[in-house]
Tab-separated table of C-alpha atoms and ligand atoms in Angstrom:
chain	number	residue	atom	x	y	z
D	1	UNK	CA	162.929	107.797	75.089
D	2	UNK	CA	165.249	104.890	75.307
D	3	UNK	CA	164.350	100.913	75.144
D	4	UNK	CA	165.795	98.984	78.274
D	5	UNK	CA	166.092	95.655	78.998
D	6	UNK	CA	165.387	94.481	82.625
D	7	UNK	CA	166.935	91.219	83.766
D	8	UNK	CA	164.601	89.879	86.402
D	9	UNK	CA	161.941	91.831	84.970
D	10	UNK	CA	158.692	90.238	86.393
D	11	UNK	CA	160.627	90.772	90.087
D	12	UNK	CA	159.166	92.787	92.771
D	13	UNK	CA	161.674	96.084	92.216
D	14	UNK	CA	162.149	95.409	88.518
D	15	UNK	CA	158.103	95.310	87.866
D	16	UNK	CA	157.670	98.491	89.857
D	17	UNK	CA	160.460	99.945	87.396
D	18	UNK	CA	159.068	99.012	84.470
D	19	UNK	CA	155.726	101.075	85.380
D	20	UNK	CA	158.234	104.137	86.326
D	21	UNK	CA	160.072	103.725	82.995
D	22	UNK	CA	156.935	103.327	80.966
D	23	UNK	CA	155.479	106.695	82.754
D	24	UNK	CA	158.436	108.450	81.512
D	25	UNK	CA	158.028	107.444	77.900
D	26	UNK	CA	160.680	104.709	77.751
D	27	UNK	CA	160.072	101.304	76.119
D	28	UNK	CA	160.722	98.166	78.321
D	29	UNK	CA	161.852	94.665	77.585
D	30	UNK	CA	161.136	92.107	80.217
D	31	UNK	CA	163.670	89.058	80.804
D	32	UNK	CA	162.832	86.437	83.463
D	33	UNK	CA	163.223	82.800	84.506
D	34	UNK	CA	160.215	83.167	86.735
D	35	UNK	CA	162.146	81.328	89.295
D	36	UNK	CA	160.794	83.866	91.644
D	37	UNK	CA	157.941	85.714	90.122
D	38	UNK	CA	154.280	85.120	88.856
D	39	UNK	CA	153.770	84.593	85.361
D	40	UNK	CA	151.322	86.841	84.828
D	41	UNK	CA	152.952	89.782	86.246
D	42	UNK	CA	153.731	90.803	82.772
D	43	UNK	CA	149.801	90.876	81.935
D	44	UNK	CA	149.000	93.034	84.772
D	45	UNK	CA	151.542	95.323	83.964
D	46	UNK	CA	149.841	95.585	80.604
D	47	UNK	CA	146.424	96.348	82.170
D	48	UNK	CA	148.158	99.056	84.821
D	49	UNK	CA	149.995	101.090	82.005
D	50	UNK	CA	147.773	99.991	78.868
D	51	UNK	CA	151.257	98.936	77.187
D	52	UNK	CA	152.613	95.740	75.723
D	53	UNK	CA	155.896	94.696	77.351
D	54	UNK	CA	158.106	92.102	75.507
D	55	UNK	CA	158.693	89.288	77.564
D	56	UNK	CA	161.695	86.779	77.395
D	57	UNK	CA	161.712	83.789	79.134
D	58	UNK	CA	165.359	82.988	79.769
D	59	UNK	CA	168.089	82.093	82.404
D	60	UNK	CA	170.864	84.884	82.499
D	61	UNK	CA	173.034	82.032	82.489
D	62	UNK	CA	171.783	81.467	78.960
D	63	UNK	CA	174.359	83.445	76.579
D	64	UNK	CA	172.845	82.875	73.396
D	65	UNK	CA	169.251	83.215	74.267
D	66	UNK	CA	169.992	86.750	76.216
D	67	UNK	CA	172.152	87.656	72.882
D	68	UNK	CA	169.303	86.834	71.077
D	69	UNK	CA	167.083	88.771	73.193
D	70	UNK	CA	169.170	92.021	72.866
D	71	UNK	CA	169.450	91.371	69.162
D	72	UNK	CA	165.684	91.091	68.430
D	73	UNK	CA	164.899	93.882	70.780
D	74	UNK	CA	167.863	96.386	70.337
D	75	UNK	CA	168.523	98.126	73.587
D	76	UNK	CA	169.817	101.352	74.876
D	77	UNK	CA	170.985	99.829	78.242
D	78	UNK	CA	170.040	96.886	80.854
D	79	UNK	CA	168.947	97.337	84.449
D	80	UNK	CA	170.220	94.121	86.067
D	81	UNK	CA	167.684	92.729	88.831
D	82	UNK	CA	167.905	89.326	88.634
D	83	UNK	CA	169.605	87.428	91.355
D	84	UNK	CA	168.891	84.998	94.570
D	85	UNK	CA	168.630	87.505	97.323
D	86	UNK	CA	167.985	85.308	100.704
D	87	UNK	CA	170.857	85.743	102.896
D	88	UNK	CA	170.144	82.442	104.925
D	89	UNK	CA	169.812	80.495	101.745
D	90	UNK	CA	173.171	81.976	100.447
D	91	UNK	CA	174.624	80.572	103.667
D	92	UNK	CA	173.115	77.286	103.260
D	93	UNK	CA	173.874	76.955	99.548
D	94	UNK	CA	177.099	79.011	98.641
D	95	UNK	CA	177.771	77.680	95.185
D	96	UNK	CA	174.177	78.416	94.057
D	97	UNK	CA	174.609	81.973	94.993
D	98	UNK	CA	177.992	82.250	93.058
D	99	UNK	CA	176.554	80.613	90.270
D	100	UNK	CA	173.133	82.386	89.936
D	101	UNK	CA	174.498	85.939	91.270
D	102	UNK	CA	178.168	86.048	89.966
D	103	UNK	CA	178.520	83.500	86.982
D	104	UNK	CA	175.100	84.758	86.095
D	105	UNK	CA	176.264	88.239	85.880
D	106	UNK	CA	179.150	87.683	83.881
D	107	UNK	CA	177.455	85.813	81.212
D	108	UNK	CA	174.965	88.219	81.232
D	109	UNK	CA	177.695	90.703	80.375
D	110	UNK	CA	179.255	88.513	77.873
D	111	UNK	CA	176.048	88.328	75.967
D	112	UNK	CA	175.737	92.342	76.046
D	113	UNK	CA	179.074	92.735	74.777
D	114	UNK	CA	177.974	90.349	71.800
D	115	UNK	CA	174.943	92.581	71.557
D	116	UNK	CA	177.157	95.983	71.820
D	117	UNK	CA	174.980	96.949	74.922
D	118	UNK	CA	177.393	99.031	76.953
D	119	UNK	CA	175.212	100.824	79.628
D	120	UNK	CA	174.101	99.258	82.868
D	121	UNK	CA	172.468	99.934	85.741
D	122	UNK	CA	172.777	97.195	88.548
D	123	UNK	CA	170.790	96.202	92.043
D	124	UNK	CA	173.221	96.433	94.608
D	125	UNK	CA	172.389	96.443	98.384
D	126	UNK	CA	172.990	98.351	101.360
D	127	UNK	CA	173.965	94.849	102.837
D	128	UNK	CA	177.419	95.631	101.669
D	129	UNK	CA	178.149	98.187	104.722
D	130	UNK	CA	177.499	95.139	107.091
D	131	UNK	CA	177.419	96.976	110.504
D	132	UNK	CA	178.338	100.600	109.537
D	133	UNK	CA	180.765	102.582	111.964
D	134	UNK	CA	177.738	104.835	112.313
D	135	UNK	CA	174.999	106.451	110.339
D	136	UNK	CA	173.774	108.302	108.101
D	137	UNK	CA	176.218	106.034	105.717
D	138	UNK	CA	177.871	107.854	102.835
D	139	UNK	CA	178.929	105.757	99.883
D	140	UNK	CA	182.835	106.013	100.755
D	141	UNK	CA	182.068	104.129	104.137
D	142	UNK	CA	184.036	100.731	104.212
D	143	UNK	CA	182.491	97.827	102.607
D	144	UNK	CA	182.007	94.625	104.974
D	145	UNK	CA	179.622	91.852	104.253
D	146	UNK	CA	178.967	89.370	106.780
D	147	UNK	CA	177.355	86.650	104.229
D	148	UNK	CA	177.325	85.343	100.869
D	149	UNK	CA	174.721	87.057	99.410
D	150	UNK	CA	176.439	90.427	100.612
D	151	UNK	CA	179.548	89.113	99.052
D	152	UNK	CA	178.247	88.595	95.857
D	153	UNK	CA	176.720	91.947	95.860
D	154	UNK	CA	180.383	93.722	96.200
D	155	UNK	CA	182.037	91.283	93.882
D	156	UNK	CA	179.584	92.589	91.325
D	157	UNK	CA	179.668	95.895	92.066
D	158	UNK	CA	183.631	95.436	91.651
D	159	UNK	CA	183.247	93.578	88.442
D	160	UNK	CA	181.217	96.306	86.777
D	161	UNK	CA	184.105	99.051	87.949
D	162	UNK	CA	186.418	96.993	86.351
D	163	UNK	CA	184.397	96.844	83.313
D	164	UNK	CA	183.551	100.749	83.312
D	165	UNK	CA	187.317	101.632	84.030
D	166	UNK	CA	188.523	99.268	81.174
D	167	UNK	CA	186.363	100.919	78.548
D	168	UNK	CA	184.020	97.596	77.955
D	169	UNK	CA	181.185	99.520	79.672
D	170	UNK	CA	180.434	103.172	78.759
D	171	UNK	CA	178.401	103.650	81.758
D	172	UNK	CA	177.352	102.233	84.740
D	173	UNK	CA	175.168	102.921	88.246
D	174	UNK	CA	175.269	100.681	90.865
D	175	UNK	CA	172.465	101.376	93.128
D	176	UNK	CA	172.641	100.501	96.710
D	177	UNK	CA	169.151	99.899	98.140
D	178	UNK	CA	168.258	100.141	101.727
D	179	UNK	CA	165.093	98.511	102.654
D	180	UNK	CA	162.720	98.536	99.956
D	181	UNK	CA	158.929	97.720	100.870
D	182	UNK	CA	155.137	98.878	100.013
D	183	UNK	CA	153.592	98.254	96.565
D	184	UNK	CA	152.137	100.269	93.638
D	185	UNK	CA	149.288	102.008	94.980
D	186	UNK	CA	146.934	99.977	92.667
D	187	UNK	CA	147.619	96.910	94.472
D	188	UNK	CA	148.350	95.302	90.836
D	189	UNK	CA	151.923	94.444	91.476
D	190	UNK	CA	153.958	93.959	94.769
D	191	UNK	CA	155.954	91.918	96.656
D	192	UNK	CA	155.321	87.713	96.766
D	193	UNK	CA	157.750	86.280	99.032
D	194	UNK	CA	157.009	82.159	98.930
D	195	UNK	CA	156.935	80.650	102.222
D	196	UNK	CA	157.372	82.483	105.504
D	197	UNK	CA	158.601	85.984	104.859
D	198	UNK	CA	162.155	86.671	105.941
D	199	UNK	CA	161.509	90.471	106.034
D	200	UNK	CA	159.566	92.631	108.418
D	201	UNK	CA	157.168	94.427	106.210
D	202	UNK	CA	155.625	91.223	104.335
D	203	UNK	CA	155.701	89.391	107.647
D	204	UNK	CA	153.706	92.242	109.216
D	205	UNK	CA	151.220	92.453	106.274
D	206	UNK	CA	150.728	88.530	106.824
D	207	UNK	CA	149.931	89.222	110.447
D	208	UNK	CA	147.278	91.724	109.501
D	209	UNK	CA	145.314	89.348	106.982
D	210	UNK	CA	145.564	86.910	109.662
D	211	UNK	CA	147.675	84.358	107.852
D	212	UNK	CA	150.168	84.583	110.893
D	213	UNK	CA	149.448	84.837	114.930
D	214	UNK	CA	151.878	87.129	115.514
D	215	UNK	CA	155.056	89.107	114.529
D	216	UNK	CA	158.414	87.938	116.380
D	217	UNK	CA	160.212	90.848	117.041
D	218	UNK	CA	163.739	89.729	116.751
D	219	UNK	CA	165.418	91.504	119.597
D	220	UNK	CA	164.428	94.482	121.890
D	221	UNK	CA	167.627	94.911	123.690
D	222	UNK	CA	169.695	96.704	121.145
D	223	UNK	CA	171.383	99.852	121.478
D	224	UNK	CA	168.722	101.899	119.866
D	225	UNK	CA	166.114	104.246	121.380
D	226	UNK	CA	163.523	101.405	121.684
D	227	UNK	CA	165.787	98.378	121.605
D	228	UNK	CA	164.439	97.063	118.177
D	229	UNK	CA	166.558	97.170	115.334
D	230	UNK	CA	166.868	100.154	112.936
D	231	UNK	CA	166.540	99.950	109.313
D	232	UNK	CA	166.062	102.611	106.326
D	233	UNK	CA	162.937	101.615	104.649
D	234	UNK	CA	161.913	102.758	101.299
D	235	UNK	CA	158.965	103.026	99.160
D	236	UNK	CA	159.025	100.694	96.205
D	237	UNK	CA	157.755	103.464	94.258
D	238	UNK	CA	160.136	106.050	95.051
D	239	UNK	CA	163.175	103.159	94.269
D	240	UNK	CA	161.452	102.322	90.892
D	241	UNK	CA	161.686	106.157	89.936
D	242	UNK	CA	164.937	106.292	90.883
D	243	UNK	CA	166.054	103.887	88.289
D	244	UNK	CA	164.455	105.589	85.664
D	245	UNK	CA	166.408	108.505	86.809
D	246	UNK	CA	169.630	106.225	86.893
D	247	UNK	CA	168.913	104.775	83.600
D	248	UNK	CA	168.610	108.457	81.717
D	249	UNK	CA	171.921	109.369	83.382
D	250	UNK	CA	173.943	106.832	82.191
D	251	UNK	CA	172.531	107.121	78.614
D	252	UNK	CA	173.193	110.817	78.298
D	253	UNK	CA	176.678	110.545	80.337
D	254	UNK	CA	179.695	108.271	79.815
D	255	UNK	CA	180.119	108.289	83.716
D	256	UNK	CA	179.832	105.697	86.306
D	257	UNK	CA	178.680	105.800	89.719
D	258	UNK	CA	177.790	103.887	93.172
D	259	UNK	CA	174.844	105.333	95.158
D	260	UNK	CA	172.969	104.945	97.994
D	261	UNK	CA	169.163	104.551	97.601
D	262	UNK	CA	167.428	105.357	100.876
D	263	UNK	CA	165.378	108.134	102.774
D	264	UNK	CA	168.108	108.921	105.072
D	265	UNK	CA	165.208	107.908	107.977
D	266	UNK	CA	165.924	105.396	110.475
D	267	UNK	CA	162.939	103.562	111.819
D	268	UNK	CA	162.842	100.980	114.083
D	269	UNK	CA	160.759	97.856	114.295
D	270	UNK	CA	158.453	98.954	116.886
D	271	UNK	CA	157.871	102.321	115.221
D	272	UNK	CA	157.224	100.114	111.878
D	273	UNK	CA	154.641	98.209	113.406
D	274	UNK	CA	152.979	101.302	115.139
D	275	UNK	CA	152.583	103.327	111.799
D	276	UNK	CA	151.277	100.105	110.582
D	277	UNK	CA	148.715	99.831	113.058
D	278	UNK	CA	147.774	103.800	112.446
D	279	UNK	CA	147.590	103.760	108.676
D	280	UNK	CA	145.474	100.566	108.624
D	281	UNK	CA	143.655	100.305	111.750
D	282	UNK	CA	145.175	96.597	112.562
D	283	UNK	CA	146.599	95.263	115.451
D	284	UNK	CA	149.587	93.512	115.063
D	285	UNK	CA	149.983	91.247	117.915
D	286	UNK	CA	153.879	90.847	119.081
D	287	UNK	CA	156.174	88.161	120.636
D	288	UNK	CA	159.332	89.442	121.764
D	289	UNK	CA	161.959	86.752	120.364
D	290	UNK	CA	165.620	86.356	120.636
D	291	UNK	CA	167.977	88.422	118.180
D	292	UNK	CA	168.505	87.162	114.773
D	293	UNK	CA	172.066	85.861	114.007
D	294	UNK	CA	173.705	87.951	111.814
D	295	UNK	CA	171.680	90.966	112.183
D	296	UNK	CA	173.063	94.517	112.221
D	297	UNK	CA	171.496	96.808	115.270
D	298	UNK	CA	171.231	100.221	113.088
D	299	UNK	CA	171.491	101.420	109.640
D	300	UNK	CA	170.264	104.224	107.451
D	301	UNK	CA	171.380	106.095	104.205
D	302	UNK	CA	172.662	109.332	103.863
D	303	UNK	CA	171.189	109.899	100.157
D	304	UNK	CA	172.791	113.260	99.376
D	305	UNK	CA	174.821	112.363	96.503
D	306	UNK	CA	171.376	110.745	94.812
D	307	UNK	CA	169.939	113.800	95.187
D	308	UNK	CA	172.996	115.982	93.783
D	309	UNK	CA	173.665	113.475	90.825
D	310	UNK	CA	170.060	112.055	90.084
D	311	UNK	CA	168.167	114.717	91.262
D	312	UNK	CA	166.153	112.059	93.089
D	313	UNK	CA	165.010	112.007	96.700
D	314	UNK	CA	162.390	109.973	98.265
D	315	UNK	CA	158.758	111.774	98.413
D	316	UNK	CA	156.666	108.922	100.115
D	317	UNK	CA	156.726	108.352	103.799
D	318	UNK	CA	156.257	105.496	106.213
D	319	UNK	CA	152.369	105.894	106.216
D	320	UNK	CA	152.373	105.489	102.410
D	321	UNK	CA	154.971	102.474	102.774
D	322	UNK	CA	152.374	100.804	105.425
D	323	UNK	CA	149.000	101.795	103.427
D	324	UNK	CA	150.067	100.419	100.020
D	325	UNK	CA	152.065	97.392	101.438
D	326	UNK	CA	148.398	96.459	103.384
D	327	UNK	CA	146.615	97.330	100.160
D	328	UNK	CA	148.452	94.832	98.172
D	329	UNK	CA	148.556	91.988	100.812
D	330	UNK	CA	144.865	92.589	101.739
D	331	UNK	CA	144.071	92.255	98.197
D	332	UNK	CA	145.981	88.822	97.807
D	333	UNK	CA	144.090	87.688	101.136
D	334	UNK	CA	140.436	88.759	99.589
D	335	UNK	CA	139.767	91.439	102.295
D	336	UNK	CA	137.895	94.262	100.400
D	337	UNK	CA	137.505	96.742	103.299
D	338	UNK	CA	140.746	98.472	103.026
F	1	LIG	P1	162.786	89.518	93.176
F	1	LIG	O1	163.215	88.029	93.503
F	1	LIG	O2	161.278	89.801	93.150
F	1	LIG	O3	162.942	89.577	91.809
F	1	LIG	C1	164.338	89.086	90.811
F	1	LIG	C2	163.679	88.451	89.638
F	1	LIG	O4	164.643	87.535	88.999
F	1	LIG	C3	162.657	87.511	89.879
F	1	LIG	O5	161.760	87.523	89.004
F	1	LIG	C4	163.363	86.072	89.509
F	1	LIG	O6	162.539	84.957	89.041
F	1	LIG	C5	164.588	86.635	88.555
F	1	LIG	N1	165.698	85.693	88.389
F	1	LIG	C6	166.418	85.267	89.490
F	1	LIG	N2	167.067	84.501	88.949
F	1	LIG	C7	167.228	84.537	87.713
F	1	LIG	C8	167.960	83.976	86.382
F	1	LIG	N3	169.047	83.489	86.593
F	1	LIG	N4	167.582	84.630	85.103
F	1	LIG	C9	166.579	85.041	84.874
F	1	LIG	N5	165.567	85.565	86.020
F	1	LIG	C10	166.106	85.249	87.146
F	1	LIG	O7	163.862	90.280	93.987
F	1	LIG	P2	163.541	91.881	94.242
F	1	LIG	O8	163.418	91.982	95.583
F	1	LIG	O9	162.564	92.513	93.013
F	1	LIG	O10	165.117	92.138	93.956
F	1	LIG	C11	165.676	92.490	92.796
F	1	LIG	C12	167.362	92.976	93.221
F	1	LIG	O11	167.260	93.702	94.138
F	1	LIG	C13	168.084	91.656	93.269
F	1	LIG	O12	169.308	91.508	92.589
F	1	LIG	C14	168.093	91.643	94.801
F	1	LIG	O13	169.216	91.184	95.261
F	1	LIG	C15	168.049	93.430	94.899
F	1	LIG	N6	168.050	94.099	96.334
F	1	LIG	C16	166.974	93.750	96.885
F	1	LIG	C17	166.602	94.005	98.007
F	1	LIG	C18	165.325	93.712	98.725
F	1	LIG	O14	164.993	93.704	99.774
F	1	LIG	N7	164.263	93.446	98.153
F	1	LIG	C19	167.426	94.925	98.473
F	1	LIG	C20	168.479	95.034	98.184
F	1	LIG	C21	168.547	94.737	96.871
F	2	LIG	N1	162.558	91.476	111.844
F	2	LIG	C1	161.921	91.171	112.778
F	2	LIG	N2	160.758	90.270	112.947
F	2	LIG	C2	160.624	89.759	111.408
F	2	LIG	C3	161.365	90.118	110.234
F	2	LIG	C4	162.363	91.203	110.619
F	2	LIG	O1	162.011	91.741	114.042
F	2	LIG	O2	159.976	89.032	111.520
F	2	LIG	C5	163.525	92.849	112.201
F	2	LIG	C6	165.027	92.370	111.773
F	2	LIG	O3	165.447	91.935	113.015
F	2	LIG	C7	165.520	93.918	111.428
F	2	LIG	C8	164.399	94.475	110.975
F	2	LIG	O4	163.261	93.817	111.277
F	2	LIG	O5	165.841	94.725	112.442
F	2	LIG	C9	164.234	94.636	109.447
F	2	LIG	O6	164.359	93.185	108.801
F	2	LIG	P1	164.536	92.730	107.476
F	2	LIG	O7	164.712	91.181	107.325
F	2	LIG	O8	163.232	93.208	106.974
F	2	LIG	O9	165.419	93.511	106.550
F	2	LIG	P2	167.120	93.406	106.862
F	2	LIG	O10	167.436	92.752	108.138
F	2	LIG	O11	167.726	92.512	105.729
F	2	LIG	O12	167.743	94.923	106.804
């Protein structure tokens, strides 16, 4: 049983990870500045799990506040989720992204050193592969980022490797997520994009509630079986479970790893829409729109390393993802017949 601090602990993936950690008997401390999360998330987590979560409201760039938090709640390791994550915004405001993501991570690591916390799990992203030469993608595929958000992830991965190599971190796991979707089946926690969603699944669910008239399909002339972009969607509960296994691994052993977290299944935009319609009985009107600049055609993971090292494999399928994403969005929209 370990005590783990989650930076960005009230966010989408962290809140689900908190549930997975508690279910495996661990203690969880949440640290967040609530820049992109709702303040009642810790309370919802308490109702969902029956456990109290210490909450520290702080910015990861505030070394003193984060050090104090880790001294008040001595932890065995940190899972570092806190970051800005919008690709378009990163291109519009590079300094903001370098500051929040890279400077923020350096400040967090300073606090960890001061508090002598030396085990880390880090939220990386499959975006570091850019457009890969082929899928499924293995972890040793070349990295080639084409936006500033992706570059911040690569820089942070390198920083973590250097800290592990030089013994400043005893162990670290960089987890390269593919496309997280869905929500806890209780519909008590989920994803809350602000404004118009950038990502496909939240957009689909908002069309289904009637908040948006149709889904714009960004390009149907890609070199894929139905012409639309292919991604590896992964249920956030599967992803959360992987974090619990990763944290147990890096606490048990002084080894570091960089690992893909995906299902290994590529799904096109139209396939996801059809799966959603099947799983929910809701029709999604479509509008074929131009390609979105910067989009890659297709990518999906080879998740074998995660299975070999962590004993983890995604269990939930696309129908589960659609059903749970819909339950969450429908509840927020006050639709009860789901
Ligand atoms: P999210 O925005 O829901 O969660 C991030 C949390 O961090 C939010 O609660 C936010 O308030 C907090 N935060 C941001 N900056 C902070 C700061 N300076 N100090 C303290 N707290 C801060 O995002 P998410 O989707 O849960 O993503 C979590 C991590 O996973 C991020 O690092 C993201 O880059 C990475 N990731 C996400 C996806 C995805 O599609 N959601 C894919 C790959 C990687
Ligand atoms: N997409 C789309 N309409 C939308 C949002 C996304 O057609 O409103 C497509 C997008 O072009 C890509 C896929 O859905 O092919 C996944 O996009 P998302 O932004 O969710 O993930 P990412 O591109 O970051 O992997």
